[in-house]
Coordinates of C-alpha atoms and ligand atoms in Angstrom, one line a residue:
M1 CA 1.9 55.3 -14.0
N2 CA 3.5 55.5 -10.9
F3 CA 1.3 55.4 -7.5
G4 CA 4.6 55.1 -5.3
K5 CA 5.1 51.6 -5.2
P6 CA 7.6 49.8 -7.3
P7 CA 6.8 49.2 -10.5
V8 CA 4.6 45.6 -10.7
G9 CA 6.8 43.6 -12.9
G10 CA 10.5 44.6 -11.2
P11 CA 13.4 42.3 -11.3
G12 CA 12.4 40.6 -8.2
A13 CA 8.2 40.1 -9.6
G14 CA 10.0 38.9 -13.1
R15 CA 12.1 36.3 -11.1
A16 CA 8.7 35.3 -8.9
L17 CA 6.7 35.1 -12.8
G18 CA 10.1 32.6 -14.1
A19 CA 9.4 30.7 -10.7
L20 CA 6.0 30.5 -11.6
C21 CA 6.0 28.7 -14.8
G22 CA 7.4 25.6 -13.8
V23 CA 3.7 25.2 -11.9
P24 CA 2.0 24.7 -15.5
A25 CA 5.2 23.4 -16.9
V26 CA 5.6 20.6 -14.8
A27 CA 1.4 20.0 -14.9
A28 CA 1.5 19.5 -18.6
A29 CA 4.8 17.1 -18.1
L30 CA 2.9 14.7 -15.6
G31 CA -0.6 15.4 -17.7
A32 CA 1.4 13.8 -20.9
A33 CA 3.0 11.2 -19.1
E34 CA -0.6 10.1 -17.6
L35 CA -1.8 9.3 -21.1
T36 CA 1.8 7.9 -22.4
A37 CA 1.1 5.5 -19.1
A38 CA -2.4 4.4 -19.5
P39 CA -2.0 2.2 -22.4
L40 CA 1.1 0.9 -21.4
R41 CA 1.1 0.4 -17.5
P42 CA -0.3 3.0 -15.6
Q43 CA 2.4 2.0 -13.1
A44 CA 5.0 3.1 -15.6
G45 CA 3.9 6.5 -14.8
P46 CA 6.8 8.5 -13.5
L47 CA 5.4 9.6 -10.3
V48 CA 4.2 5.9 -9.5
A49 CA 7.7 4.6 -10.7
V50 CA 9.5 7.3 -8.3
G51 CA 7.2 6.4 -5.1
S52 CA 7.8 2.7 -5.7
A53 CA 11.5 3.0 -6.1
F54 CA 11.5 5.0 -3.0
I55 CA 9.8 2.6 -1.4
D56 CA 11.8 -0.1 -2.3
L57 CA 14.5 2.3 -1.6
A58 CA 13.4 3.5 1.9
P59 CA 15.6 2.6 5.1
R60 CA 13.4 0.4 7.1
R61 CA 12.8 3.2 10.3
L62 CA 11.4 5.4 7.7
K63 CA 8.9 2.7 6.4
D64 CA 8.1 1.8 9.5
A65 CA 7.7 5.3 10.8
A66 CA 5.6 5.8 8.0
I67 CA 3.2 2.9 8.3
R68 CA 3.1 4.2 12.0
A69 CA 2.2 8.0 11.2
F70 CA 0.2 7.4 8.5
G71 CA -1.0 4.4 8.4
A72 CA -2.9 3.2 5.1
D73 CA -2.8 6.8 4.3
D74 CA 1.1 6.1 3.9
K75 CA 1.2 6.0 0.1
L76 CA -0.6 9.2 -0.3
V77 CA 1.3 11.1 2.1
L78 CA 4.4 10.0 -0.1
L79 CA 2.8 10.6 -3.5
I80 CA 2.0 14.0 -2.1
G81 CA 5.2 14.4 -0.9
I82 CA 6.9 13.5 -4.1
V83 CA 4.3 16.2 -6.1
A84 CA 5.5 18.5 -3.7
T85 CA 9.2 17.9 -4.4
V86 CA 8.8 18.1 -7.9
L87 CA 7.0 21.2 -7.8
A88 CA 9.6 22.8 -5.7
I89 CA 12.2 21.9 -8.6
A90 CA 10.6 23.4 -11.3
A91 CA 9.9 26.2 -9.2
V92 CA 13.8 26.5 -9.0
A93 CA 13.7 25.5 -12.9
G94 CA 11.4 28.5 -13.9
L95 CA 13.7 30.7 -12.2
A96 CA 17.0 29.5 -13.3
A97 CA 15.8 29.4 -16.8
R98 CA 14.9 32.8 -16.5
R99 CA 18.0 34.4 -15.9
R100 CA 19.7 31.5 -18.6
P101 CA 17.0 30.3 -21.3
R102 CA 19.5 27.4 -22.3
L103 CA 18.7 26.0 -19.0
A104 CA 15.3 25.6 -19.8
P105 CA 15.1 22.0 -20.9
A106 CA 17.9 20.8 -18.7
L107 CA 16.3 20.7 -15.5
P108 CA 12.8 18.6 -16.7
A109 CA 15.1 16.6 -18.9
A110 CA 17.3 15.2 -15.4
L111 CA 13.8 14.7 -13.7
G112 CA 12.8 12.5 -17.0
L113 CA 15.7 11.0 -17.0
T114 CA 15.8 9.8 -13.3
A115 CA 12.0 8.9 -13.6
A116 CA 12.7 7.0 -16.7
A117 CA 15.7 5.2 -14.7
A118 CA 13.2 4.3 -11.9
A119 CA 10.8 2.6 -13.8
L120 CA 12.9 0.2 -15.5
S121 CA 14.6 -0.6 -12.4
R122 CA 10.6 -1.9 -11.5
P123 CA 10.3 -5.6 -10.8
G124 CA 9.1 -6.7 -14.4
A125 CA 9.6 -3.8 -16.6
A126 CA 9.5 -3.5 -20.3
P127 CA 11.4 -1.3 -22.1
T128 CA 8.4 0.9 -23.0
D129 CA 8.1 2.2 -19.6
A130 CA 10.6 4.6 -19.7
L131 CA 8.3 6.0 -22.4
P132 CA 6.0 8.2 -19.8
S133 CA 9.0 9.3 -18.5
L134 CA 10.6 10.4 -21.3
V135 CA 7.6 12.1 -23.0
A136 CA 7.3 13.8 -19.7
A137 CA 11.0 15.2 -19.8
V138 CA 9.9 16.5 -23.5
V139 CA 7.1 18.1 -23.0
G140 CA 8.4 19.5 -19.6
A141 CA 10.9 21.8 -21.2
L142 CA 9.1 22.4 -23.9
A143 CA 6.2 24.0 -21.6
L144 CA 8.8 25.5 -20.0
R145 CA 10.6 27.4 -22.8
L146 CA 6.8 28.3 -24.3
L147 CA 5.7 29.9 -20.8
L148 CA 9.2 31.7 -20.2
G149 CA 8.7 33.2 -24.0
S150 CA 5.7 34.2 -23.0
L151 CA 7.4 36.8 -20.8
S152 CA 9.1 39.6 -21.6
R153 CA 12.2 39.3 -23.2
R154 CA 14.4 41.2 -20.8
A155 CA 16.0 38.0 -20.0
V156 CA 17.4 37.8 -23.3
R157 CA 19.1 39.0 -26.3
P158 CA 17.5 40.3 -29.3
S159 CA 19.5 39.2 -31.2
Q160 CA 18.3 35.5 -30.7
L161 CA 14.8 36.5 -30.7
P162 CA 12.9 34.5 -33.5
P163 CA 10.1 36.5 -35.3
V164 CA 7.2 36.9 -33.3
P165 CA 5.3 33.8 -33.4
E166 CA 1.4 32.8 -33.4
I167 CA 0.8 29.9 -30.8
G168 CA 0.0 26.6 -32.3
T169 CA 1.0 27.9 -35.8
T170 CA 5.0 27.6 -35.0
A171 CA 7.2 24.7 -34.7
P172 CA 7.9 23.4 -31.4
G173 CA 10.7 25.6 -29.6
Q174 CA 10.7 28.5 -32.1
E175 CA 8.1 30.7 -29.9
A176 CA 10.6 30.1 -27.1
F177 CA 11.5 33.4 -25.6
A178 CA 9.6 35.5 -27.9
P179 CA 7.5 38.4 -26.4
S180 CA 4.1 37.9 -27.0
T181 CA 2.9 41.5 -26.7
P182 CA 6.3 43.6 -28.4
G183 CA 4.5 46.9 -28.0
L184 CA 4.4 46.5 -23.6
L185 CA 7.9 45.7 -23.3
E186 CA 8.3 46.9 -20.3
G187 CA 5.1 46.5 -18.6
G188 CA 5.4 43.6 -15.9
L189 CA 1.4 43.5 -16.0
S190 CA 1.7 42.4 -20.0
D191 CA 4.3 39.7 -18.7
R192 CA 1.4 38.8 -16.2
R193 CA -1.1 38.9 -18.2
A194 CA 0.7 36.7 -21.3
L195 CA 2.1 34.2 -18.4
L196 CA -1.9 33.9 -17.3
R197 CA -3.1 33.3 -21.4
T198 CA -0.2 30.8 -21.8
G199 CA -0.4 29.2 -18.4
T200 CA -4.1 28.7 -18.5
A201 CA -3.2 26.9 -22.0
T202 CA -1.2 24.5 -20.3
L203 CA -3.0 23.3 -17.6
A204 CA -5.4 22.8 -19.9
F205 CA -3.3 20.3 -21.9
A206 CA -2.4 19.3 -18.3
A207 CA -5.9 18.6 -17.6
L208 CA -7.1 17.3 -21.1
T209 CA -4.4 14.8 -21.0
G210 CA -4.4 13.6 -18.0
G211 CA -8.3 13.1 -17.7
S212 CA -8.2 11.3 -21.0
G213 CA -5.2 9.0 -19.0
R214 CA -7.1 8.4 -16.1
A215 CA -10.4 7.6 -17.8
I216 CA -8.6 5.0 -19.8
T217 CA -6.7 3.4 -16.8
A218 CA -10.1 3.4 -15.2
A219 CA -11.7 1.5 -18.2
R220 CA -9.1 -1.1 -18.3
D221 CA -9.4 -1.6 -14.7
S222 CA -13.2 -2.2 -14.8
A223 CA -12.5 -4.9 -17.5
A224 CA -9.4 -6.5 -15.9
R225 CA -11.5 -6.7 -12.3
G226 CA -13.7 -9.0 -14.2
T227 CA -16.5 -7.8 -13.3
G228 CA -19.4 -9.3 -12.3
L229 CA -17.8 -12.5 -11.7
V230 CA -19.1 -15.1 -9.8
L231 CA -17.2 -17.6 -8.2
P232 CA -17.9 -21.2 -7.9
R233 CA -20.2 -22.6 -4.4
P234 CA -17.7 -24.2 -2.3
A235 CA -17.3 -27.4 -2.7
E236 CA -16.3 -27.5 1.5
S237 CA -18.2 -24.4 3.1
A238 CA -17.0 -22.8 6.5
P239 CA -18.3 -24.4 9.1
P240 CA -20.7 -22.2 11.0
L241 CA -19.1 -19.4 13.5
P242 CA -20.6 -20.8 17.0
P243 CA -23.2 -19.4 18.2
G244 CA -22.2 -16.4 20.4
S245 CA -19.1 -15.7 18.7
D246 CA -19.7 -12.5 18.4
L247 CA -20.3 -10.8 21.4
R248 CA -22.3 -7.5 19.3
I249 CA -20.9 -5.4 22.2
P250 CA -20.6 -1.5 20.8
G251 CA -17.0 -0.8 20.6
L252 CA -15.9 -4.3 19.6
S253 CA -14.8 -5.3 16.5
P254 CA -17.0 -7.7 14.8
F255 CA -15.5 -11.0 14.7
T256 CA -15.8 -10.8 10.5
T257 CA -14.4 -7.8 9.6
P258 CA -16.1 -6.1 6.8
D259 CA -14.1 -5.4 3.5
D260 CA -13.9 -2.1 3.3
G261 CA -12.5 -2.0 7.6
F262 CA -9.8 -4.8 6.8
Y263 CA -6.4 -3.1 7.0
R264 CA -4.2 -3.0 3.9
V265 CA -0.3 -3.2 4.0
D266 CA 1.6 -3.5 0.8
T267 CA 4.5 -1.8 -1.4
A268 CA 2.0 -1.4 -4.4
L269 CA 1.8 2.4 -4.9
V270 CA -1.2 1.4 -7.6
I271 CA -3.2 -1.5 -7.2
P272 CA -1.5 -4.1 -9.9
R273 CA -4.3 -5.4 -12.4
V274 CA -4.2 -8.2 -14.2
P275 CA -6.5 -8.7 -16.5
L276 CA -8.6 -11.9 -15.2
R277 CA -7.6 -14.0 -19.4
D278 CA -4.3 -13.0 -19.1
W279 CA -3.8 -14.4 -15.3
R280 CA -1.5 -17.6 -15.1
L281 CA 0.0 -19.1 -11.8
R282 CA 3.3 -20.9 -12.5
V283 CA 4.5 -23.4 -9.4
H284 CA 8.0 -24.5 -10.2
G285 CA 11.4 -24.6 -9.2
L286 CA 12.2 -27.2 -7.4
V287 CA 9.5 -29.5 -8.1
D288 CA 8.6 -32.8 -10.2
R289 CA 6.4 -31.3 -12.7
P290 CA 5.8 -27.8 -13.4
V291 CA 2.3 -26.7 -12.8
E292 CA 0.7 -23.8 -14.4
L293 CA -2.9 -22.8 -13.7
T294 CA -5.3 -20.3 -15.8
F295 CA -7.9 -18.3 -13.4
E296 CA -10.6 -20.6 -15.1
E297 CA -8.5 -24.0 -14.4
L298 CA -7.8 -22.9 -10.9
L299 CA -11.6 -22.2 -10.0
R300 CA -12.6 -25.7 -11.5
R301 CA -10.8 -27.1 -8.7
P302 CA -12.8 -27.8 -5.5
L303 CA -13.4 -24.5 -3.5
I304 CA -12.8 -24.3 0.6
E305 CA -13.9 -22.1 2.5
R306 CA -12.7 -20.8 6.3
D307 CA -12.1 -18.4 8.8
I308 CA -9.1 -17.2 9.2
T309 CA -7.5 -14.0 11.3
L310 CA -4.4 -12.3 9.4
T311 CA -2.3 -10.2 11.1
C312 CA 0.5 -8.0 10.1
V313 CA 4.2 -8.4 11.4
S314 CA 4.0 -4.6 12.0
N315 CA 1.3 -4.3 14.6
E316 CA 2.2 -2.8 17.6
V317 CA 0.9 -3.7 20.7
G318 CA -2.7 -3.3 20.7
G319 CA -2.3 -1.9 17.0
P320 CA -4.9 -2.1 14.2
Y321 CA -3.5 -4.5 11.8
A322 CA -5.1 -7.2 12.2
G323 CA -8.6 -8.4 10.5
T324 CA -10.5 -11.8 10.1
A325 CA -12.1 -13.1 7.2
R326 CA -13.9 -15.9 5.4
W327 CA -11.4 -16.7 2.7
L328 CA -12.5 -18.9 -0.3
G329 CA -9.6 -21.0 -1.8
I330 CA -8.2 -24.6 -3.3
D331 CA -5.7 -26.6 -1.0
L332 CA -2.7 -25.0 -0.9
A333 CA -0.8 -28.0 -0.2
A334 CA -2.6 -30.4 -2.7
L335 CA -1.5 -27.7 -5.4
L336 CA 2.3 -28.2 -4.0
R337 CA 1.8 -32.2 -3.9
E338 CA 0.8 -32.3 -7.1
A339 CA 3.2 -30.3 -8.5
G340 CA 5.5 -33.0 -6.0
V341 CA 8.1 -30.9 -4.1
S342 CA 11.9 -31.9 -4.5
A343 CA 13.0 -33.2 -0.9
G344 CA 15.4 -30.6 -0.9
A345 CA 13.0 -27.4 -1.4
D346 CA 12.0 -25.8 2.1
Q347 CA 10.8 -22.7 0.9
I348 CA 7.9 -21.8 -0.9
M349 CA 8.9 -18.3 -2.8
S350 CA 6.0 -16.5 -4.2
R351 CA 5.8 -13.7 -6.5
S352 CA 3.1 -10.9 -6.7
A353 CA 2.3 -9.2 -10.0
D354 CA 4.1 -6.2 -9.2
G355 CA 7.5 -8.2 -8.4
W356 CA 6.9 -8.4 -4.2
T357 CA 8.2 -11.6 -3.1
C358 CA 7.3 -13.3 0.1
G359 CA 9.0 -17.1 1.4
T360 CA 7.0 -19.7 3.2
P361 CA 8.2 -22.6 4.9
V362 CA 7.0 -25.8 3.0
E363 CA 6.5 -28.2 6.1
T364 CA 4.1 -25.3 7.7
V365 CA 2.0 -25.3 4.6
L366 CA 1.9 -28.7 4.1
D367 CA 1.6 -29.8 7.7
G368 CA -2.5 -30.0 7.3
R369 CA -3.3 -26.4 8.2
A370 CA -5.9 -24.8 5.7
A371 CA -3.3 -22.9 3.5
L372 CA -5.2 -21.5 0.3
L373 CA -4.6 -20.1 -2.8
A374 CA -7.7 -18.1 -2.2
V375 CA -9.8 -16.0 -4.6
G376 CA -12.6 -15.1 -2.6
M377 CA -13.0 -13.1 0.8
N378 CA -16.7 -12.9 2.8
G379 CA -18.7 -14.2 0.1
R380 CA -17.2 -12.1 -3.1
A381 CA -14.0 -12.3 -5.5
L382 CA -11.1 -10.6 -3.3
P383 CA -10.8 -6.8 -3.4
P384 CA -8.2 -5.2 -5.5
A385 CA -7.0 -4.0 -2.8
H386 CA -6.5 -7.2 -1.2
G387 CA -5.1 -9.2 -3.5
F388 CA -7.6 -9.8 -6.6
P389 CA -7.9 -12.1 -8.7
A390 CA -5.6 -15.1 -6.1
R391 CA -3.8 -14.6 -3.1
L392 CA -2.1 -17.0 -0.3
I393 CA -3.4 -17.2 2.9
V394 CA -1.6 -19.4 5.5
P395 CA -2.9 -19.4 9.0
G396 CA -0.3 -18.8 11.7
L397 CA 1.5 -17.0 9.5
Y398 CA 2.2 -13.0 9.0
G399 CA 1.1 -11.7 6.5
Y400 CA 4.8 -10.6 4.8
V401 CA 5.7 -14.6 5.1
S402 CA 2.4 -16.0 3.7
A403 CA 0.2 -13.9 2.2
T404 CA 0.9 -12.6 -1.2
K405 CA -1.8 -10.7 -2.9
W406 CA -1.6 -10.8 -6.5
V407 CA 0.1 -13.9 -6.5
T408 CA 1.7 -15.1 -9.8
E409 CA 4.6 -17.0 -9.2
I410 CA 5.5 -20.1 -6.8
K411 CA 8.5 -21.2 -6.8
L412 CA 9.9 -24.2 -4.6
T413 CA 13.7 -22.8 -3.0
R414 CA 15.7 -23.3 -0.4
F415 CA 15.8 -21.0 2.6
A416 CA 19.5 -20.8 2.7
G417 CA 19.6 -19.7 -1.3
E418 CA 17.0 -16.9 -1.9
R419 CA 15.9 -13.9 -0.1
A420 CA 12.1 -12.6 -0.1
Y421 CA 11.2 -8.8 -0.3
W422 CA 11.4 -8.5 3.8
A423 CA 14.2 -11.0 4.8
E424 CA 16.3 -9.0 2.4
R425 CA 15.6 -5.8 4.7
G426 CA 16.4 -7.7 7.6
W427 CA 13.1 -9.2 8.7
A428 CA 12.8 -12.6 9.9
Q429 CA 12.7 -15.4 7.3
R430 CA 10.4 -17.3 9.3
A431 CA 7.7 -15.8 11.3
P432 CA 4.9 -17.4 13.2
V433 CA 1.8 -15.1 14.7
K434 CA 2.6 -14.3 18.2
T435 CA -0.1 -14.5 20.7
A436 CA -1.1 -11.0 21.0
S437 CA -4.7 -9.3 22.5
R438 CA -6.3 -5.9 22.6
I439 CA -8.5 -4.2 25.4
E440 CA -10.9 -2.6 22.9
V441 CA -14.1 -1.5 25.4
P442 CA -13.3 0.6 27.5
K443 CA -11.5 3.2 24.7
P444 CA -7.7 4.4 26.1
F445 CA -8.6 7.5 28.2
A446 CA -12.3 6.8 28.5
R447 CA -14.1 8.2 31.5
L448 CA -16.8 5.7 33.0
R449 CA -19.2 6.1 35.2
A450 CA -18.6 4.2 38.7
G451 CA -20.1 0.8 39.1
P452 CA -20.5 -2.4 36.7
A453 CA -18.1 -1.7 33.9
V454 CA -18.0 -3.9 30.1
I455 CA -14.1 -4.6 29.2
A456 CA -13.6 -6.6 26.2
G457 CA -11.2 -6.9 22.9
V458 CA -10.1 -9.4 20.9
A459 CA -6.5 -12.2 21.4
W460 CA -5.3 -14.2 18.5
A461 CA -2.9 -17.1 18.9
P462 CA -3.2 -18.8 15.2
H463 CA -2.7 -21.8 14.5
R464 CA -2.4 -22.6 17.9
G465 CA -5.8 -21.5 19.4
V466 CA -6.4 -18.9 22.3
A467 CA -7.3 -20.8 25.9
A468 CA -7.3 -18.3 28.2
V469 CA -7.6 -14.4 28.3
E470 CA -7.0 -12.4 32.0
V471 CA -7.3 -9.3 32.6
R472 CA -6.2 -7.2 35.5
V473 CA -6.5 -3.8 37.2
D474 CA -3.8 -1.3 38.6
G475 CA -1.4 -4.3 38.8
G476 CA -3.6 -6.4 40.9
P477 CA -4.6 -10.1 40.7
W478 CA -5.4 -11.2 37.3
R479 CA -9.1 -12.1 36.5
Q480 CA -9.9 -14.7 34.0
A481 CA -12.0 -12.9 31.2
R482 CA -14.8 -14.5 29.5
L483 CA -13.9 -15.9 25.8
A484 CA -16.1 -16.3 23.1
P485 CA -16.3 -19.6 20.9
S486 CA -14.9 -19.4 17.7
P487 CA -14.4 -21.8 14.5
G488 CA -11.3 -23.3 15.3
P489 CA -7.5 -22.2 16.1
D490 CA -7.2 -20.2 13.2
T491 CA -9.0 -17.2 14.0
W492 CA -9.2 -14.8 16.9
R493 CA -11.7 -15.2 19.7
Q494 CA -13.7 -12.2 21.0
W495 CA -13.3 -11.6 25.1
H496 CA -15.3 -9.5 28.2
M497 CA -15.3 -9.5 31.7
T498 CA -17.0 -7.1 34.0
W499 CA -15.5 -4.5 36.1
D500 CA -17.0 -3.1 38.9
A501 CA -15.1 0.5 38.3
T502 CA -14.6 2.5 41.1
P503 CA -13.9 6.3 41.1
G504 CA -9.8 7.3 40.5
D505 CA -7.3 6.5 37.5
H506 CA -7.2 3.0 36.8
R507 CA -5.0 0.8 34.1
L508 CA -6.5 -2.1 32.4
E509 CA -4.2 -4.3 31.4
V510 CA -4.7 -7.8 29.1
R511 CA -2.4 -10.9 28.5
A512 CA -3.5 -14.1 26.5
T513 CA -2.7 -17.6 26.4
D514 CA -2.5 -20.2 23.7
T515 CA -3.8 -24.0 23.6
A516 CA -0.2 -24.6 24.3
G517 CA 0.1 -23.1 27.5
L518 CA 2.2 -20.5 26.9
T519 CA 1.1 -17.3 28.1
Q520 CA 2.2 -13.7 26.5
T521 CA 5.3 -12.2 27.7
A522 CA 5.3 -8.7 29.7
D523 CA 8.5 -7.6 27.4
R524 CA 8.0 -5.3 25.1
V525 CA 10.0 -5.4 22.2
P526 CA 9.5 -3.8 19.0
P527 CA 7.8 -5.5 15.7
F528 CA 11.0 -5.3 13.6
P529 CA 12.6 -8.3 13.3
S530 CA 9.5 -10.9 13.6
G531 CA 6.9 -8.9 15.6
A532 CA 6.4 -7.2 18.8
T533 CA 5.8 -8.7 22.5
G534 CA 4.3 -6.9 25.6
R535 CA 0.9 -6.5 27.2
H536 CA -1.9 -3.9 26.2
S537 CA -3.1 -1.7 28.8
V538 CA -5.5 1.4 28.5
L539 CA -5.7 4.1 31.1
V540 CA -9.1 5.2 32.1
T541 CA -11.0 7.6 34.7
V542 CA -14.0 6.4 36.6
L543 CA -15.9 9.6 37.8
Ligands
MTE601 N1 1.9 -8.4 -3.4 C1 2.3 -8.0 -2.0 N2 1.4 -9.0 -1.3 C2 1.9 -8.8 0.2 C3 2.6 -7.5 0.5 C4 3.0 -6.9 -0.2 O1 3.1 -5.8 0.2 N3 2.8 -7.3 -2.0 N4 2.3 -7.5 2.1 C5 1.9 -8.4 2.7 C6 1.9 -8.1 4.4 S1 2.8 -7.5 4.9 C7 0.9 -8.2 5.2 S2 0.8 -8.3 6.3 C8 -0.4 -8.3 4.0 C9 -1.7 -7.8 4.6 O2 -3.0 -8.3 3.6 P1 -4.4 -6.9 3.4 O3 -3.8 -6.0 3.1 O4 -5.0 -7.9 3.0 O5 -4.7 -7.0 4.8 O6 -0.3 -8.9 2.8 C10 1.2 -9.6 2.3 N5 1.3 -9.8 0.7
MO602 MO1 2.6 -7.3 7.2

């Protein structure tokens, strides 16, 4: 039965089939791990554990590049990268095991142990967090042996073969390397059929376990989110936005950023979920009277509402990592005074449910600004991605030194004694937000018609406030833009002006001045280590 082509299932094909075995084996391992992790902690799964460890260990430059290149999708890209790497290793494992069956369990075991170590190394990890990865190692090894066993016995010595098994009735391992179709040993076709059968069964196992794991996690999530949670009315509402603070110019950011348009920056690969009834905030360290609050107790305190602009230190000049929301929360300064901050404490070290830490200057929080332990955003409970059930918000400081999401702990310490997550990685310990402005209308490389054209954007200098915005064209004289009003110094301000556009290519450039009289510098510095400086400009063509 030779039609001129080499017989299907020659040595090369055999190897390829071996490599193919790795894929369903990995799927089965990950599925079983997902199901094991679901009732424990979804973060304990091998993919998330390895991904989170990778994020924490990754050099800053790589992290910066990832945030720049992928923005909010950086985590998705990382997970895809890990899955692709594991699949590649699985293919190699399949190949190697085809030739040396004793090797079959070695690679899954090595992968599983690595993931278990990653899971155990996570902040606040419980010993049981290693379980999903160990289950993955065992299931991966068994599945690989089963799949390889479904192929012909060419790769094994006949003397090693156990009796022909029925899948599902033999003890685990016994079926390995047994030919499933002994009459057709030489046929590559039978190899492929057998692999297809066993592979399909393995993938079905993966889908079933993975799917149920996901379902359990989703059910626990909606319970944790306190679905339908209604927050009390503020004791002190935010002052109404002054008329005209939102210019409603097409293409201009709205004054209040909608939740789903609000930038997200954090190190969490999966959003930490704390069941509301288990949530506690502990205020301790260098204090006279440690305080512990349940969520219910928190909500019984007077709630304050404020419009505050939050920005990320990683924001490049003209970048998107800034947003303004109406935050609702308790007065953070009052909470600290209640605990009684010791004279020696200068740092508020806050910690999230997933172990991220943040160092905030005590004196900033106590200087009278509206620092909040926030539970609400834009009229509702915090969205999970933005810190449910509670986060910190301190006007005027970059998020990494002030805005701990999923906060569970506030410890009064000294800057000299303890470094928070990003400070440990070289970022500044103290980081007030630098004055910034951005042109949003027209868009870069827009083509405009000659005549009057609108130039508009936003500028921020929290907690100092924006006093002026100027624009110039092609390096000409600076002209004052018209500033929209704002509810206070803690938010950005929209601005606009009309430009008589003349045909040709033009460069529009903006700079803001804060109420202290300081104007943005033209010197470009990158975000590391304390925030970017430089002026935003856009190039346009007028026809
Ligand atoms: N738990 C936790 N909180 C965090 C972070 C984080 O990585 N983990 N990142 C901080 C940073 S760098 C910023 S800029 C803000 C962003 O808040 P947002 O995602 O709600 O916009 O959250 C801060 N709070
Ligand atoms: Mo940030």
